[in-house]
Structures are given as C-alpha cells and as structure tokens.
Short mmCIF file of C-alpha atoms and ligand atoms in Angstrom, two decimals:
data_model
loop_
_atom_site.label_atom_id
_atom_site.label_comp_id
_atom_site.label_asym_id
_atom_site.label_seq_id
_atom_site.Cartn_x
_atom_site.Cartn_y
_atom_site.Cartn_z
CA UNK A 1 96.70 73.11 -38.44
CA UNK A 2 96.13 69.43 -39.27
CA UNK A 3 93.10 67.85 -40.84
CA UNK A 4 90.81 65.62 -38.84
CA UNK A 5 90.69 61.96 -39.91
CA UNK A 6 90.14 60.35 -42.35
CA UNK A 7 93.17 62.37 -43.35
CA UNK A 8 94.60 62.44 -46.79
CA UNK A 9 97.97 60.77 -46.99
CA UNK A 10 100.65 62.80 -48.73
CA UNK A 11 104.17 61.49 -49.17
CA UNK A 12 107.17 63.82 -49.15
CA UNK A 13 109.39 61.79 -51.42
CA UNK A 14 110.74 64.75 -53.37
CA UNK A 15 111.61 66.66 -50.20
CA UNK A 16 113.18 63.56 -48.67
CA UNK A 17 115.23 62.45 -51.65
CA UNK A 18 116.22 65.91 -52.86
CA UNK A 19 116.49 68.24 -49.87
CA UNK A 20 118.91 70.45 -51.82
CA UNK A 21 116.03 71.29 -54.19
CA UNK A 22 113.27 71.62 -51.59
CA UNK A 23 112.57 74.47 -49.22
CA UNK A 24 109.96 73.71 -46.54
CA UNK A 25 107.36 76.46 -46.70
CA UNK A 26 103.75 77.22 -45.84
CA UNK A 27 100.88 78.77 -47.75
CA UNK A 28 99.51 82.16 -46.81
CA UNK A 29 96.16 82.34 -45.01
CA UNK A 30 93.22 83.40 -47.17
CA UNK A 31 90.87 86.00 -45.69
CA UNK A 32 87.66 84.72 -47.26
CA UNK A 33 88.03 81.40 -49.10
CA UNK A 34 85.39 80.31 -51.59
CA UNK A 35 85.63 77.21 -53.77
CA UNK A 36 84.97 78.30 -57.35
CA UNK A 37 85.40 75.03 -59.20
CA UNK A 38 86.23 71.46 -58.25
CA UNK A 39 87.16 68.71 -60.68
CA UNK A 40 85.05 65.91 -59.24
CA UNK A 41 86.04 63.19 -61.73
CA UNK A 42 89.71 63.93 -61.06
CA UNK A 43 89.12 63.94 -57.29
CA UNK A 44 87.52 60.50 -57.61
CA UNK A 45 90.43 59.27 -59.75
CA UNK A 46 92.76 60.34 -56.94
CA UNK A 47 90.65 58.62 -54.31
CA UNK A 48 89.56 61.93 -52.76
CA UNK A 49 86.02 62.49 -51.60
CA UNK A 50 84.53 65.49 -53.45
CA UNK A 51 82.09 66.19 -50.62
CA UNK A 52 84.99 66.43 -48.17
CA UNK A 53 86.96 68.68 -50.49
CA UNK A 54 83.96 71.02 -50.62
CA UNK A 55 83.85 71.24 -46.84
CA UNK A 56 85.89 73.71 -44.76
CA UNK A 57 88.80 71.28 -44.15
CA UNK A 58 88.86 70.35 -47.81
CA UNK A 59 88.97 73.97 -48.93
CA UNK A 60 91.81 74.63 -46.49
CA UNK A 61 93.67 71.67 -47.97
CA UNK A 62 93.13 73.11 -51.46
CA UNK A 63 94.59 76.41 -50.21
CA UNK A 64 97.51 74.76 -48.41
CA UNK A 65 96.49 76.39 -45.12
CA UNK A 66 95.71 73.01 -43.57
CA UNK A 67 98.38 70.39 -44.09
CA UNK A 68 97.76 66.67 -43.59
CA UNK A 69 99.84 64.95 -40.92
CA UNK A 70 103.19 63.84 -42.22
CA UNK A 71 103.19 66.10 -45.28
CA UNK A 72 106.04 68.54 -45.91
CA UNK A 73 104.99 71.31 -48.30
CA UNK A 74 107.98 72.69 -50.16
CA UNK A 75 108.87 75.33 -52.69
CA UNK A 76 110.96 73.64 -55.36
CA UNK A 77 114.22 75.14 -56.53
CA UNK A 78 114.98 75.23 -60.23
CA UNK A 79 116.93 77.29 -62.71
CA UNK A 80 115.98 78.02 -66.29
CA UNK A 81 116.56 79.71 -69.59
CA UNK A 82 113.87 82.34 -69.99
CA UNK A 83 113.61 83.59 -73.57
CA UNK A 84 117.11 82.21 -74.06
CA UNK A 85 118.73 83.98 -71.09
CA UNK A 86 119.88 81.87 -68.15
CA UNK A 87 118.58 82.49 -64.61
CA UNK A 88 120.45 80.37 -62.06
CA UNK A 89 117.73 80.67 -59.42
CA UNK A 90 114.04 80.70 -60.28
CA UNK A 91 112.09 78.20 -58.21
CA UNK A 92 108.51 78.28 -56.97
CA UNK A 93 107.98 81.96 -56.25
CA UNK A 94 104.24 81.56 -55.71
CA UNK A 95 103.75 77.82 -55.67
CA UNK A 96 104.10 74.88 -53.31
CA UNK A 97 104.42 71.16 -53.72
CA UNK A 98 102.14 69.79 -51.00
CA UNK A 99 103.40 66.27 -51.56
CA UNK A 100 102.82 63.12 -53.56
CA UNK A 101 99.52 61.38 -53.61
CA UNK A 102 98.97 57.75 -54.56
CA UNK A 103 95.53 57.11 -56.05
CA UNK A 104 93.52 53.89 -56.11
CA UNK A 105 95.19 53.17 -59.47
CA UNK A 106 98.56 52.98 -57.67
CA UNK A 107 99.95 55.94 -59.61
CA UNK A 108 101.83 58.59 -57.67
CA UNK A 109 101.15 62.22 -58.51
CA UNK A 110 102.18 65.63 -57.20
CA UNK A 111 99.58 67.76 -55.47
CA UNK A 112 100.69 71.32 -56.06
CA UNK A 113 99.38 74.82 -55.46
CA UNK A 114 99.82 77.98 -57.48
CA UNK A 115 99.13 81.41 -56.02
CA UNK A 116 99.67 80.29 -52.41
CA UNK A 117 101.81 83.27 -51.33
CA UNK A 118 105.38 84.53 -51.52
CA UNK A 119 108.23 82.10 -51.00
CA UNK A 120 111.96 82.86 -50.75
CA UNK A 121 112.03 82.36 -54.55
CA UNK A 122 109.52 85.17 -55.17
CA UNK A 123 112.10 87.83 -56.07
CA UNK A 124 109.99 90.92 -56.91
CA UNK A 125 106.70 89.02 -57.23
CA UNK A 126 103.80 89.14 -54.79
CA UNK A 127 103.40 85.36 -54.66
CA UNK A 128 99.76 85.62 -55.68
CA UNK A 129 97.54 84.73 -58.58
CA UNK A 130 94.26 86.15 -59.86
CA UNK A 131 91.01 84.29 -60.48
CA UNK A 132 91.12 84.81 -64.27
CA UNK A 133 94.53 83.24 -65.00
CA UNK A 134 93.92 80.33 -62.60
CA UNK A 135 90.57 79.54 -64.25
CA UNK A 136 92.32 79.86 -67.58
CA UNK A 137 94.80 77.15 -66.58
CA UNK A 138 91.86 75.09 -65.34
CA UNK A 139 89.85 75.24 -68.56
CA UNK A 140 92.76 74.96 -70.99
CA UNK A 141 94.37 72.03 -69.15
CA UNK A 142 90.99 70.29 -68.98
CA UNK A 143 90.58 70.80 -72.71
CA UNK A 144 94.07 69.44 -73.39
CA UNK A 145 93.35 66.37 -71.28
CA UNK A 146 90.06 65.80 -73.10
CA UNK A 147 91.96 66.07 -76.39
CA UNK A 148 94.19 63.23 -75.17
CA UNK A 149 97.28 65.45 -74.80
CA UNK A 150 99.51 64.77 -71.78
CA UNK A 151 99.11 67.60 -69.29
CA UNK A 152 99.11 68.59 -65.65
CA UNK A 153 95.53 68.53 -64.34
CA UNK A 154 93.50 71.12 -62.53
CA UNK A 155 91.85 69.87 -59.35
CA UNK A 156 90.30 73.08 -58.05
CA UNK A 157 90.35 76.85 -58.00
CA UNK A 158 89.62 78.57 -54.69
CA UNK A 159 89.06 82.33 -54.51
CA UNK A 160 91.00 83.69 -51.54
CA UNK A 161 89.03 86.86 -50.86
CA UNK A 162 92.30 88.78 -51.19
CA UNK A 163 92.77 91.51 -53.76
CA UNK A 164 95.67 91.05 -56.15
CA UNK A 165 97.14 94.17 -57.70
CA UNK A 166 97.94 93.91 -61.39
CA UNK A 167 97.11 96.67 -63.88
CA UNK A 168 93.83 96.82 -61.98
CA UNK A 169 92.79 95.29 -58.63
CA UNK A 170 91.66 91.69 -59.20
CA UNK A 171 90.20 88.93 -57.04
CA UNK A 172 92.90 86.49 -55.90
CA UNK A 173 92.79 82.70 -56.23
CA UNK A 174 94.78 79.53 -55.67
CA UNK A 175 94.88 76.74 -58.23
CA UNK A 176 95.34 73.19 -56.95
CA UNK A 177 96.88 71.06 -59.64
CA UNK A 178 98.01 67.50 -60.05
CA UNK A 179 100.95 66.35 -62.16
CA UNK A 180 103.00 63.23 -62.77
CA UNK A 181 105.67 65.43 -61.19
CA UNK A 182 106.99 68.97 -61.35
CA UNK A 183 110.49 67.95 -62.43
CA UNK A 184 111.60 70.27 -65.19
CA UNK A 185 114.58 70.74 -67.45
CA UNK A 186 115.30 73.66 -65.12
CA UNK A 187 115.45 71.28 -62.12
CA UNK A 188 118.38 69.52 -63.80
CA UNK A 189 120.03 72.82 -64.67
CA UNK A 190 119.80 73.82 -61.01
CA UNK A 191 121.17 70.47 -59.79
CA UNK A 192 124.04 70.66 -62.27
CA UNK A 193 124.87 74.21 -61.17
CA UNK A 194 125.28 73.08 -57.56
CA UNK A 195 128.49 71.44 -58.81
CA UNK A 196 127.61 68.40 -56.72
CA UNK A 197 127.33 65.34 -58.96
CA UNK A 198 125.66 63.41 -56.17
CA UNK A 199 122.66 65.82 -56.22
CA UNK A 200 122.45 65.54 -59.99
CA UNK A 201 122.59 61.73 -59.81
CA UNK A 202 119.92 61.60 -57.11
CA UNK A 203 117.67 63.84 -59.20
CA UNK A 204 118.20 61.65 -62.25
CA UNK A 205 117.50 58.50 -60.22
CA UNK A 206 114.33 60.10 -58.84
CA UNK A 207 113.22 61.01 -62.40
CA UNK A 208 113.95 57.52 -63.68
CA UNK A 209 112.00 55.90 -60.85
CA UNK A 210 109.02 58.19 -61.28
CA UNK A 211 108.76 58.57 -65.03
CA UNK A 212 111.03 56.42 -67.10
CA UNK A 213 111.66 53.23 -65.08
CA UNK A 214 112.77 51.27 -68.15
CA UNK A 215 115.90 53.46 -68.24
CA UNK A 216 117.10 51.88 -64.99
CA UNK A 217 117.82 48.61 -66.80
CA UNK A 218 119.65 50.22 -69.75
CA UNK A 219 123.37 49.93 -70.31
CA UNK A 220 123.66 53.69 -69.72
CA UNK A 221 120.67 54.58 -67.51
CA UNK A 222 121.20 58.36 -67.61
CA UNK A 223 121.53 58.42 -71.38
CA UNK A 224 118.39 56.28 -71.53
CA UNK A 225 116.65 58.81 -69.27
CA UNK A 226 117.64 61.60 -71.64
CA UNK A 227 116.39 59.62 -74.64
CA UNK A 228 113.09 58.93 -72.87
CA UNK A 229 112.59 62.66 -72.25
CA UNK A 230 113.49 63.40 -75.88
CA UNK A 231 110.88 60.86 -77.00
CA UNK A 232 108.19 62.15 -74.62
CA UNK A 233 108.73 65.78 -75.64
CA UNK A 234 108.85 64.98 -79.37
CA UNK A 235 105.49 63.21 -79.03
CA UNK A 236 104.05 66.03 -76.90
CA UNK A 237 105.06 68.91 -79.14
CA UNK A 238 103.75 67.02 -82.19
CA UNK A 239 100.37 66.83 -80.43
CA UNK A 240 100.46 70.58 -79.75
CA UNK A 241 101.22 71.30 -83.38
CA UNK A 242 98.46 69.03 -84.67
CA UNK A 243 95.83 70.74 -82.53
CA UNK A 244 97.16 74.30 -83.03
CA UNK A 245 98.24 74.86 -79.43
CA UNK A 246 100.69 77.70 -78.77
CA UNK A 247 102.29 77.30 -75.34
CA UNK A 248 103.67 80.81 -75.37
CA UNK A 249 106.45 80.50 -72.78
CA UNK A 250 108.55 77.44 -73.48
CA UNK A 251 111.32 78.40 -71.07
CA UNK A 252 113.37 75.46 -69.81
CA UNK A 253 111.69 75.80 -66.41
CA UNK A 254 108.36 75.20 -68.14
CA UNK A 255 109.34 71.92 -69.82
CA UNK A 256 108.68 68.74 -67.88
CA UNK A 257 110.72 65.56 -67.60
CA UNK A 258 107.49 63.53 -67.59
CA UNK A 259 106.36 64.83 -70.99
CA UNK A 260 103.28 66.60 -69.64
CA UNK A 261 102.29 70.08 -70.78
CA UNK A 262 102.88 72.47 -67.88
CA UNK A 263 102.33 76.12 -66.97
CA UNK A 264 99.41 77.55 -68.82
CA UNK A 265 100.33 81.21 -68.85
CA UNK A 266 100.10 83.07 -72.14
CA UNK A 267 99.00 79.97 -74.06
CA UNK A 268 96.29 80.05 -76.73
CA UNK A 269 94.86 77.98 -79.54
CA UNK A 270 95.76 79.26 -82.98
CA UNK A 271 92.95 80.82 -84.98
CA UNK A 272 94.00 81.41 -88.64
CA UNK A 273 96.75 78.96 -89.59
CA UNK A 274 100.11 80.73 -89.60
CA UNK A 275 103.42 79.40 -88.26
CA UNK A 276 104.34 82.95 -87.17
CA UNK A 277 101.41 83.09 -84.74
CA UNK A 278 102.35 84.64 -81.37
CA UNK A 279 99.83 85.55 -78.65
CA UNK A 280 102.07 86.38 -75.71
CA UNK A 281 102.41 90.11 -75.13
CA UNK A 282 106.02 89.70 -73.96
CA UNK A 283 107.24 87.50 -76.84
CA UNK A 284 108.43 90.40 -78.98
CA UNK A 285 110.85 88.41 -81.11
CA UNK A 286 108.42 85.58 -81.73
CA UNK A 287 110.79 83.07 -80.11
CA UNK A 288 107.83 80.95 -78.99
CA UNK A 289 105.73 81.36 -82.15
CA UNK A 290 103.58 78.36 -83.10
CA UNK A 291 105.92 77.25 -85.87
CA UNK A 292 109.05 77.51 -83.69
CA UNK A 293 107.83 75.12 -81.02
CA UNK A 294 109.56 71.95 -82.27
CA UNK A 295 112.90 73.76 -82.66
CA UNK A 296 112.55 75.32 -79.20
CA UNK A 297 111.77 71.94 -77.65
CA UNK A 298 114.95 70.61 -79.23
CA UNK A 299 116.91 73.61 -77.93
CA UNK A 300 115.58 73.03 -74.41
CA UNK A 301 116.51 69.35 -74.63
CA UNK A 302 120.06 70.39 -75.55
CA UNK A 303 120.12 72.33 -72.26
CA UNK A 304 118.96 69.17 -70.48
CA UNK A 305 121.73 67.21 -72.16
CA UNK A 306 124.31 69.77 -70.99
CA UNK A 307 123.05 69.44 -67.44
CA UNK A 308 123.30 65.65 -67.61
CA UNK A 309 126.81 65.49 -69.12
CA UNK A 310 128.66 64.54 -65.90
CA UNK A 311 126.41 61.47 -65.62
CA UNK A 312 126.76 60.34 -69.22
CA UNK A 313 130.44 59.44 -69.26
CA UNK A 314 133.59 60.22 -67.28
CA UNK A 315 135.21 61.32 -70.50
CA UNK A 316 133.56 64.68 -71.30
CA UNK A 317 134.17 64.40 -75.04
CA UNK A 318 132.55 61.02 -75.09
CA UNK A 319 129.66 62.36 -72.99
CA UNK A 320 129.07 65.17 -75.49
CA UNK A 321 129.17 62.75 -78.43
CA UNK A 322 126.60 60.49 -76.76
CA UNK A 323 124.30 63.42 -75.95
CA UNK A 324 124.51 64.82 -79.47
CA UNK A 325 123.64 61.45 -80.95
CA UNK A 326 120.66 60.98 -78.65
CA UNK A 327 119.41 64.50 -79.25
CA UNK A 328 119.52 63.62 -82.96
CA UNK A 329 116.59 61.33 -82.21
CA UNK A 330 114.29 64.29 -81.62
CA UNK A 331 113.66 65.28 -85.24
CA UNK A 332 112.83 61.83 -86.66
CA UNK A 333 110.61 61.09 -83.66
CA UNK A 334 108.84 64.41 -84.00
CA UNK A 335 108.42 64.00 -87.78
CA UNK A 336 106.96 60.52 -87.39
CA UNK A 337 104.57 61.59 -84.62
CA UNK A 338 103.48 64.60 -86.65
CA UNK A 339 102.92 62.73 -89.92
CA UNK A 340 101.09 59.90 -88.13
CA UNK A 341 98.87 62.53 -86.53
CA UNK A 342 98.35 64.30 -89.84
CA UNK A 343 97.40 61.00 -91.48
CA UNK A 344 94.72 60.60 -88.79
CA UNK A 345 93.48 64.20 -89.14
CA UNK A 346 93.14 63.69 -92.89
CA UNK A 347 91.41 60.34 -92.32
CA UNK A 348 93.84 58.50 -94.57
CA UNK A 349 94.23 54.73 -94.40
CA UNK A 350 97.52 53.11 -93.36
CA UNK A 351 98.05 51.85 -96.88
CA UNK A 352 98.72 55.39 -98.16
CA UNK A 353 102.47 55.92 -98.30
CA UNK A 354 103.93 58.21 -95.62
CA UNK A 355 105.66 60.43 -98.18
CA UNK A 356 102.32 60.92 -99.97
CA UNK A 357 100.72 61.98 -96.68
CA UNK A 358 103.60 64.36 -95.92
CA UNK A 359 103.43 66.01 -99.35
CA UNK A 360 99.65 66.33 -99.21
CA UNK A 361 99.80 67.82 -95.69
CA UNK A 362 102.57 70.25 -96.66
CA UNK A 363 100.59 71.46 -99.69
CA UNK A 364 97.52 71.87 -97.52
CA UNK A 365 99.33 74.00 -94.95
CA UNK A 366 100.52 76.29 -97.76
CA UNK A 367 96.89 76.83 -98.78
CA UNK A 368 95.67 77.35 -95.20
CA UNK A 369 98.32 79.96 -94.62
CA UNK A 370 97.75 81.78 -97.89
CA UNK A 371 94.01 82.17 -97.24
CA UNK A 372 94.23 82.68 -93.42
CA UNK A 373 91.97 79.70 -92.84
CA UNK A 374 90.90 78.93 -89.29
CA UNK A 375 92.83 75.82 -88.22
CA UNK A 376 90.30 74.01 -85.99
CA UNK A 377 87.24 74.71 -88.17
CA UNK A 378 89.05 73.62 -91.30
CA UNK A 379 89.96 70.13 -90.09
CA UNK A 380 86.54 69.53 -88.56
CA UNK A 381 84.75 70.73 -91.69
CA UNK A 382 86.95 68.64 -93.95
CA UNK A 383 85.09 65.50 -92.87
CA UNK A 384 81.99 66.81 -94.66
CA UNK A 385 84.06 66.94 -97.84
CA UNK A 386 85.02 63.31 -97.24
CA UNK A 387 81.27 62.62 -97.09
CA UNK A 388 80.86 64.26 -100.49
CA UNK A 389 79.86 67.86 -99.67
CA UNK A 390 82.85 70.09 -100.40
CA UNK A 391 80.95 73.40 -100.16
CA UNK A 392 81.46 74.04 -96.40
CA UNK A 393 85.22 73.64 -96.88
CA UNK A 394 85.27 75.78 -100.03
CA UNK A 395 83.61 78.62 -98.10
CA UNK A 396 86.73 78.91 -95.93
CA UNK A 397 88.99 79.68 -98.91
CA UNK A 398 89.58 82.51 -101.34
CA UNK A 399 91.56 80.53 -103.92
CA UNK A 400 88.88 78.01 -104.91
CA UNK A 401 90.81 76.41 -107.76
CA UNK A 402 93.66 75.60 -105.37
CA UNK A 403 91.49 74.01 -102.68
CA UNK A 404 89.40 72.13 -105.26
CA UNK A 405 92.57 70.65 -106.69
CA UNK A 406 93.80 69.65 -103.26
CA UNK A 407 90.45 68.11 -102.21
CA UNK A 408 90.37 66.04 -105.40
CA UNK A 409 93.84 64.62 -104.73
CA UNK A 410 92.94 63.89 -101.11
CA UNK A 411 89.55 62.30 -101.84
CA UNK A 412 91.17 59.96 -104.36
CA UNK A 413 93.02 58.39 -101.39
CA UNK A 414 89.76 57.31 -99.71
CA UNK A 415 89.52 59.36 -96.46
CA UNK A 416 87.34 58.03 -93.63
CA UNK A 417 85.05 60.82 -92.38
CA UNK A 418 84.02 59.12 -89.13
CA UNK A 419 87.64 58.47 -88.19
CA UNK A 420 88.35 62.19 -88.84
CA UNK A 421 85.58 63.23 -86.44
CA UNK A 422 87.25 61.21 -83.72
CA UNK A 423 90.51 63.16 -83.97
CA UNK A 424 89.55 66.66 -85.16
CA UNK A 425 87.89 68.55 -82.30
CA UNK A 426 84.80 70.63 -82.84
CA UNK A 427 85.18 72.42 -79.47
CA UNK A 428 88.43 73.93 -78.25
CA UNK A 429 88.85 76.82 -75.78
CA UNK A 430 88.54 79.51 -78.43
CA UNK A 431 90.25 82.70 -77.41
CA UNK A 432 87.22 84.98 -77.50
CA UNK A 433 85.16 82.49 -75.45
CA UNK A 434 87.93 82.07 -72.88
CA UNK A 435 88.16 85.85 -72.50
CA UNK A 436 84.39 86.20 -72.10
CA UNK A 437 84.27 83.40 -69.54
CA UNK A 438 87.17 84.75 -67.48
CA UNK A 439 85.86 88.31 -67.53
CA UNK A 440 82.46 87.11 -66.28
CA UNK A 441 84.07 84.92 -63.59
CA UNK A 442 86.20 87.85 -62.41
CA UNK A 443 82.94 89.76 -61.98
CA UNK A 444 81.45 86.86 -60.01
CA UNK A 445 79.47 85.05 -62.73
CA UNK A 446 80.83 81.52 -63.23
CA UNK A 447 78.11 80.41 -65.62
CA UNK A 448 79.91 81.14 -68.93
CA UNK A 449 83.03 79.42 -67.54
CA UNK A 450 81.08 76.30 -66.61
CA UNK A 451 79.39 76.14 -70.00
CA UNK A 452 82.70 76.55 -71.83
CA UNK A 453 84.20 73.82 -69.65
CA UNK A 454 81.33 71.52 -70.53
CA UNK A 455 81.85 72.11 -74.26
CA UNK A 456 85.62 71.58 -74.29
CA UNK A 457 85.66 68.51 -72.05
CA UNK A 458 83.89 66.51 -74.80
CA UNK A 459 85.71 68.08 -77.74
CA UNK A 460 84.92 65.57 -80.49
CA UNK A 461 81.25 65.09 -79.77
CA UNK A 462 79.19 67.70 -81.65
CA UNK A 463 76.06 68.63 -79.69
CA UNK A 464 73.04 70.75 -80.66
CA UNK A 465 72.86 74.08 -78.86
CA UNK A 466 76.65 74.50 -78.69
CA UNK A 467 77.07 76.16 -82.11
CA UNK A 468 78.68 79.29 -80.66
CA UNK A 469 81.43 77.13 -79.13
CA UNK A 470 82.32 75.81 -82.56
CA UNK A 471 82.36 79.17 -84.34
CA UNK A 472 85.37 81.34 -85.10
CA UNK A 473 85.91 84.61 -83.23
CA UNK A 474 83.79 87.54 -84.41
CA UNK A 475 85.63 90.03 -86.65
CA UNK A 476 85.64 92.67 -83.94
CA UNK A 477 87.56 90.41 -81.52
CA UNK A 478 90.71 91.61 -83.27
CA UNK A 479 94.30 90.50 -82.64
CA UNK A 480 94.48 88.40 -79.50
CA UNK A 481 97.06 89.12 -76.79
CA UNK A 482 97.82 87.00 -73.74
CA UNK A 483 99.76 87.78 -70.58
CA UNK A 484 102.28 85.86 -68.54
CA UNK A 485 102.95 85.59 -64.83
CA UNK A 486 99.54 86.96 -63.89
P1 AMP B 1 106.47 81.24 -65.29
O1 AMP B 1 107.33 81.45 -66.49
O2 AMP B 1 105.18 81.96 -65.29
O3 AMP B 1 106.25 79.78 -65.06
O4 AMP B 1 107.22 81.80 -64.00
C1 AMP B 1 108.60 82.05 -63.96
C2 AMP B 1 109.09 82.30 -62.56
O5 AMP B 1 108.48 83.44 -61.98
C3 AMP B 1 108.84 81.18 -61.58
O6 AMP B 1 109.98 81.09 -60.77
C4 AMP B 1 107.62 81.66 -60.81
O7 AMP B 1 107.53 81.08 -59.53
C5 AMP B 1 107.87 83.16 -60.74
N1 AMP B 1 106.63 83.95 -60.59
C6 AMP B 1 105.71 84.22 -61.53
N2 AMP B 1 104.74 85.01 -61.04
C7 AMP B 1 105.04 85.26 -59.73
C8 AMP B 1 104.44 86.03 -58.66
N3 AMP B 1 103.31 86.71 -58.84
N4 AMP B 1 105.07 86.04 -57.48
C9 AMP B 1 106.22 85.37 -57.28
N5 AMP B 1 106.84 84.66 -58.22
C10 AMP B 1 106.26 84.59 -59.45
MG1 MG B 2 106.75 78.11 -64.71
#
C-alpha cells in the first residue's frame, strides 16, 4: 500500500550504497492499531505534520504497513560481541529501517521501527515488542535528549492490538524512532567478516559522509573516521557517567558510529552511588556495571579498530600500530570530558585547577559510595549548600564529619549555585516511577506515563507539584531489576 499525497519522501541511501548489509523486508500487519504517544515537537522538527501522523495513513506509516513511494524498508545486517562473545550474524530481528528523512534543517536521519515483525534475522525471536518496553525507550530517550545527551529519538509508539507472549501475555507495540543513523560497531564487524574490502570501504565512506565528514579530508581518512568515533564515544560515555546512566547492554551491536545512545533495553538511572551498580537481570558477571562503562566502550572501540584494519594501511603491522595509537586517545578524551563535566556539576569556576577538581570529585565519590547516597538527589541538593544551607546535603549522609570537611573544602573554591542548577537535573526517569508508569500503560492508563514524560522533558526546571518526581524510591521498592530483548 502507498500513502496518498502529500507523501513523505524517504530516501534509501543505505540500501542503495550497501546492498550487502540490507535485506528488503516489510512490516507485519497490525490487527488493531492505536497511536499511544506521538512526539509532536520531533515530528515538526522533521517536517512531518502531526495531524497527518495521527490519521489512519500516518499510523500505518508509523507501523511500517504503508510505505511511501520510492522507499525501500530494509532489515540491516550486523554482527556483534554480546557479553564478550562474538555472533557473526545478528541484524534487525524485529526492526526495519524505513529510510532516510531530510528535515527542514537539511539534516538526514533514519526513520526506523522496532517491533515490526519477524525478519530473516529473527533467529528464535518472535519479531515483536510489548507496549511497556517501547514506552520505556520512549521516555528514557526523551529524558536523555532533554538532558542534552546525544541519543536516538522516539517519534511514536503505536499499540498493534496483537498479544505478545513473554512471561505473561502482553499488549504488543511498535516504536518509531529517529537516529542520525543505525550504523554500529557491529555493522563494521559484519562488513569486515564478508572478507570483501570493497564492502568495508563503502561502509566506511558512507559513515564518513553521514557522520564525520571532516575525516574525508584527512591524510588517512579511515583512521580519522576511527578517531572521530573514539572522540564521540568518549564524550558520550562521560555524559552517561556524569548523570548516572547505566546502559545495561553495551554489546558492540549497541554502540553507534554517530556517537548517539542507542537501544534502551535494560537501562536504568543509578540510585545510590556505587560503581558496581547493575540493573540488568542477565548481566550476571557485572560486565556492564555502571563503573565499567568507560572500559567497555574502549573495548568495543578496539573491536571497531580490528574491523577497520584492512583500510588503515596495506602493511598490517603498521595498521595495528596506527589503530593502537588512535585508541590511546580514548582515555585522555574521556578523562577531560568527565572532569569538565564534574567541574560544572560542582559549580566550580574555570580558574580552579583541573587537578584540584579531580581530587575533590574523587574524594566526593568515595563519600557517596560509603554512605549509599542517592546520586541525582545529591548533586541537585548540593546547590543549596553553595547557597549557604548545608543541612539538606548533610541529611543524605551518615558520616557527618566527612561530608562537613568536604563541603568546607569545596565552598572555599567559590561554587556557583545557579550554574549547578543548570547542569544537575532535578527530574530523571526514576526507576520506581518508570515501573509505575509502564505498568499503568500496559493496563491501558497512559496518564502516569504522560505526567512522567512531562517531568523529565524539562529536567533542570524545578516546578511546584512535581515533588514526587524528584524523590528517591520508597524503601519497599527494593533492588531494581531490568530485562532485555522484551
Ligand atoms: P538487543 O541487544 O536487544 O539490541 O538485541 C540483540 C539482537 O536480538 C538483535 O539482533 C535483535 O534484532 C534481536 N532481537 C531481540 N529481540 C527480538 C525479538 N523479540 N525477535 C527477534 N529478534 C529479536
Ligand atoms: Mg540492539
């Protein structure tokens, strides 16, 4: 079926330039579609008419069951290391790239669906998704965007009217999302494994053109591409760490070339500060624990470097040496991004020496960990101590002498409370609130979801009446567990 004019124009650049990585496929019909949530500001940014998207043709577009003329929906092939073990063939088992969309701003973005039915990459999976996890991606990615963290964006969630069988029967849904692209480290691993250097080169050229165009003019464009990805990921993971975000499943197929956060599965925001924090029910060894994220990002980038080796130099030894040197840029970039971010969170002026900031931040994290202090509340409350009232901060600690000593050292450096309020969120998608909202939505009540969305999309702006969105989880919420691939 095609959409009546004025039709949306979707390019098929990925499918055209990389047919070896693209399998033309169609979405499954939905028995009883119902639009649950539409991101109107994002639709406008993309030049799409929200009223049209709400209509029957629009909803079919958001489900992939109506395809604009000229578009070629594809399932993308990729490989990946999952929890350290290599899978040569993953790919979109339940997702489709509808095509690339160019907005009024001239930027090209992928329009992509998740939960649109089985594809030849589905292996044992049913190709479907449930309402809860798709709304979870919607709210968490919206929160990340509002926090200024690069991320794929949620455009809409449509309930399909189909039942999805997990541990219990659940209502099915399709998420429509928008991303700079869906190129992943795993895309390069797949291209490399074809053994065809031409495919790998075309993929790298496509990535350079779409994301890192400056690399094209470098002496070694493919090394420059690698360095650009290293820089983007170092900056991204530093942002995650500063806000307490735990991705939960940093497999190489879930790490983008663009530097956007992708695939909100078992992710969660950390409650009590602890580097060992793990929420994912399948992460038994804690591989993707909060504190491991920078090292895992670096490990994934080493896999990207391996995939790129044939493009780096004809002499393999030389290629390895170049890759190792460029990968060495990850740590200093990460450290700088993190300490700059920590300086901002602590409200410290540029004149304070970076080593002083790093020492102060390190000492603080030791105290937060020792007293199991809630990460988000602590940093937001700290601004009141900068304004002269230390009591709200003291209430979060057991060891009062230790925190008093730290606050005195910090205050002597002249922190700026208003600047702190602009970088330390008051509202994040707290785990207990996300669970409540998704449970209600699964039962047909979208109200708690919409209210949570409203709170987290203006995360720095404290508003009366939203106190429960700023409060820590109740004691009886217990240890939080999240699930993947649902
Ligand atoms: P993830 O780590 O959740 O991003 O997914 C890893 C792989 O599993 C990807 O290749 C997905 O397409 C596939 N996958 C996850 N859930 C399903 C499902 N319900 N049906 C088919 N494939 C799935
Ligand atoms: Mg994935």
